[in-house]
Structures are given as structure tokens and as C-alpha cells.
Coordinates of N, CA, C and O in Angstrom, one line a residue:
M13 N 25.3 -0.6 -8.2 CA 24.3 0.2 -7.8 C 23.7 -0.2 -6.5 O 23.3 0.6 -5.7
E14 N 23.6 -1.5 -6.3 CA 23.1 -2.0 -5.0 C 24.0 -1.7 -3.9 O 23.5 -1.4 -2.8
F15 N 25.3 -1.7 -4.1 CA 26.2 -1.3 -3.1 C 26.0 0.2 -2.6 O 26.1 0.5 -1.4
L16 N 25.7 1.0 -3.6 CA 25.5 2.4 -3.3 C 24.2 2.6 -2.4 O 24.2 3.3 -1.4
F17 N 23.2 1.8 -2.7 CA 22.0 1.8 -1.8 C 22.3 1.4 -0.4 O 21.9 2.1 0.5
W18 N 23.1 0.3 -0.2 CA 23.4 -0.2 1.1 C 24.3 0.8 1.8 O 24.3 1.0 3.1
A19 N 25.2 1.5 1.1 CA 26.1 2.4 1.7 C 25.4 3.6 2.2 O 25.6 4.1 3.4
I20 N 24.4 4.1 1.4 CA 23.6 5.3 1.9 C 22.7 4.9 3.1 O 22.6 5.6 4.0
F21 N 22.2 3.7 3.1 CA 21.4 3.2 4.2 C 22.2 3.1 5.5 O 21.8 3.6 6.5
A22 N 23.5 2.6 5.4 CA 24.3 2.5 6.5 C 24.7 3.9 7.0 O 24.8 4.1 8.3
V23 N 25.0 4.8 6.1 CA 25.5 6.1 6.5 C 24.3 6.9 7.3 O 24.6 7.7 8.1
T24 N 23.1 6.6 6.9 CA 22.0 7.3 7.6 C 21.4 6.5 8.8 O 21.1 7.1 9.8
A25 N 21.4 5.2 8.7 CA 20.8 4.4 9.8 C 21.6 4.3 11.0 O 21.1 4.4 12.1
I26 N 22.9 4.2 10.9 CA 23.8 4.0 12.1 C 23.7 5.3 13.0 O 23.6 5.1 14.2
P27 N 23.9 6.5 12.4 CA 23.7 7.6 13.3 C 22.3 7.7 13.9 O 22.1 8.2 15.1
M28 N 21.3 7.4 13.1 CA 19.9 7.4 13.7 C 19.7 6.5 14.8 O 19.0 6.8 15.8
L29 N 20.4 5.3 14.8 CA 20.3 4.3 15.9 C 20.8 5.0 17.2 O 20.3 4.7 18.3
K30 N 21.8 5.8 17.1 CA 22.4 6.5 18.3 C 21.5 7.7 18.7 O 21.4 8.0 19.9
L31 N 21.0 8.5 17.7 CA 20.3 9.7 18.0 C 18.9 9.6 18.5 O 18.4 10.3 19.4
L32 N 18.2 8.7 17.9 CA 16.7 8.6 18.2 C 16.4 8.4 19.6 O 15.4 9.0 20.1
P33 N 17.1 7.5 20.4 CA 16.7 7.3 21.8 C 16.8 8.6 22.6 O 16.1 8.7 23.6
H34 N 17.7 9.5 22.2 CA 17.9 10.7 23.0 C 16.7 11.6 22.8 O 16.5 12.5 23.7
F35 N 15.9 11.4 21.8 CA 14.7 12.2 21.6 C 13.4 11.5 21.9 O 12.3 11.9 21.6
G36 N 13.5 10.3 22.6 CA 12.4 9.6 23.0 C 11.7 8.8 22.0 O 10.5 8.4 22.1
I37 N 12.4 8.4 20.9 CA 11.9 7.6 19.8 C 12.6 6.3 19.8 O 13.8 6.3 20.0
H38 N 11.9 5.2 19.7 CA 12.5 3.9 19.7 C 13.6 3.8 18.6 O 13.4 4.2 17.5
K39 N 14.7 3.2 19.0 CA 15.8 3.1 18.1 C 15.6 2.3 16.8 O 16.2 2.5 15.8
Y40 N 14.6 1.4 16.8 CA 14.3 0.6 15.6 C 13.6 1.4 14.5 O 13.5 0.9 13.4
W41 N 13.2 2.6 14.8 CA 12.7 3.5 13.7 C 13.8 3.8 12.8 O 13.5 4.3 11.6
A42 N 15.0 3.7 13.1 CA 16.1 3.9 12.2 C 16.1 3.0 11.0 O 16.6 3.3 10.0
L43 N 15.5 1.9 11.2 CA 15.3 1.0 10.0 C 14.4 1.5 8.9 O 14.5 1.1 7.8
A44 N 13.7 2.5 9.3 CA 12.8 3.2 8.3 C 13.7 4.0 7.3 O 13.2 4.4 6.2
C45 N 14.9 4.1 7.5 CA 15.8 4.9 6.6 C 16.0 4.1 5.3 O 16.6 4.7 4.4
V46 N 15.5 2.9 5.2 CA 15.5 2.2 3.9 C 14.7 3.0 2.9 O 15.0 3.0 1.7
I47 N 13.6 3.6 3.4 CA 12.7 4.4 2.6 C 13.3 5.8 2.5 O 13.5 6.5 3.6
P48 N 13.6 6.3 1.4 CA 14.3 7.7 1.3 C 13.6 8.8 2.0 O 14.2 9.7 2.6
I49 N 12.3 8.8 1.9 CA 11.5 9.9 2.6 C 11.5 9.9 4.1 O 11.3 10.9 4.8
A50 N 11.9 8.7 4.6 CA 11.9 8.6 6.1 C 13.0 9.4 6.8 O 12.8 9.8 7.9
V51 N 14.1 9.6 6.1 CA 15.2 10.3 6.7 C 14.8 11.8 7.0 O 15.0 12.2 8.1
P52 N 14.3 12.5 6.1 CA 13.9 13.9 6.4 C 12.7 13.9 7.4 O 12.7 14.8 8.3
I53 N 11.8 12.9 7.4 CA 10.7 12.9 8.3 C 11.3 12.7 9.7 O 10.9 13.4 10.7
L54 N 12.2 11.7 9.9 CA 12.8 11.5 11.2 C 13.6 12.7 11.7 O 13.6 13.1 12.9
A55 N 14.3 13.4 10.8 CA 15.0 14.6 11.2 C 14.1 15.7 11.6 O 14.3 16.4 12.6
W56 N 12.9 15.8 11.0 CA 11.9 16.8 11.3 C 11.4 16.5 12.7 O 11.2 17.4 13.5
V57 N 11.0 15.2 13.0 CA 10.5 14.8 14.3 C 11.5 15.1 15.4 O 11.2 15.6 16.5
M58 N 12.8 14.8 15.1 CA 13.8 15.1 16.1 C 14.0 16.6 16.3 O 14.1 17.1 17.5
A59 N 13.8 17.4 15.3 CA 13.9 18.9 15.5 C 12.7 19.4 16.3 O 12.9 20.3 17.1
V60 N 11.5 18.9 16.1 CA 10.4 19.3 16.8 C 10.6 19.0 18.3 O 10.3 19.8 19.2
K61 N 11.0 17.7 18.6 CA 11.3 17.3 20.0 C 12.3 18.2 20.6 O 12.3 18.5 21.8
L62 N 13.4 18.6 19.8 CA 14.4 19.4 20.4 C 13.9 20.8 20.8 O 14.2 21.3 21.8
Q63 N 13.0 21.3 19.9 CA 12.4 22.6 20.3 C 11.5 22.5 21.5 O 11.5 23.4 22.3
E64 N 10.8 21.4 21.7 CA 10.0 21.2 22.9 C 10.9 21.1 24.1 O 10.6 21.6 25.2
L65 N 12.1 20.4 24.0 CA 13.0 20.3 25.1 C 13.6 21.7 25.5 O 13.9 22.0 26.6
E66 N 13.8 22.5 24.5 CA 14.4 23.9 24.7 C 13.4 24.8 25.5 O 13.9 25.7 26.1
K67 N 12.2 24.6 25.3 CA 11.1 25.4 26.0 C 11.1 25.1 27.5 O 10.7 26.0 28.2
L68 N 11.5 23.9 27.9 CA 11.5 23.6 29.3 C 12.6 24.3 30.0 O 13.2 24.9 30.4

């Protein structure tokens, strides 16, 4: 069960490390993916920032 937890963390944190800096968010926020609710929150923040970039 512990392996499953670490696998899910790696599958979500590694892409977040690459994506977050493109949206102006410090890459170490990807470590928040340890908390399950942080993944949808970070995705929501990235979507809001993407909408702001599209308006320009």
C-alpha cells in the first residue's frame, strides 16, 4: 500500500515540477502533491493563470 502512495505522488509531482514554473508558481509547490487535495487545487490555479494569459 505504501508503494501505491509513492507511485501516485511521483506520477503527479514530477509533471507539476515541470509545469508550475510556466505559470509563475515556484516549482517546490509540487511537493504539496503529497496531500491529495493539493493536486486539484494546483490544477485550478494553473487553469486560472492560463485564462489570464489568454486575455492578453
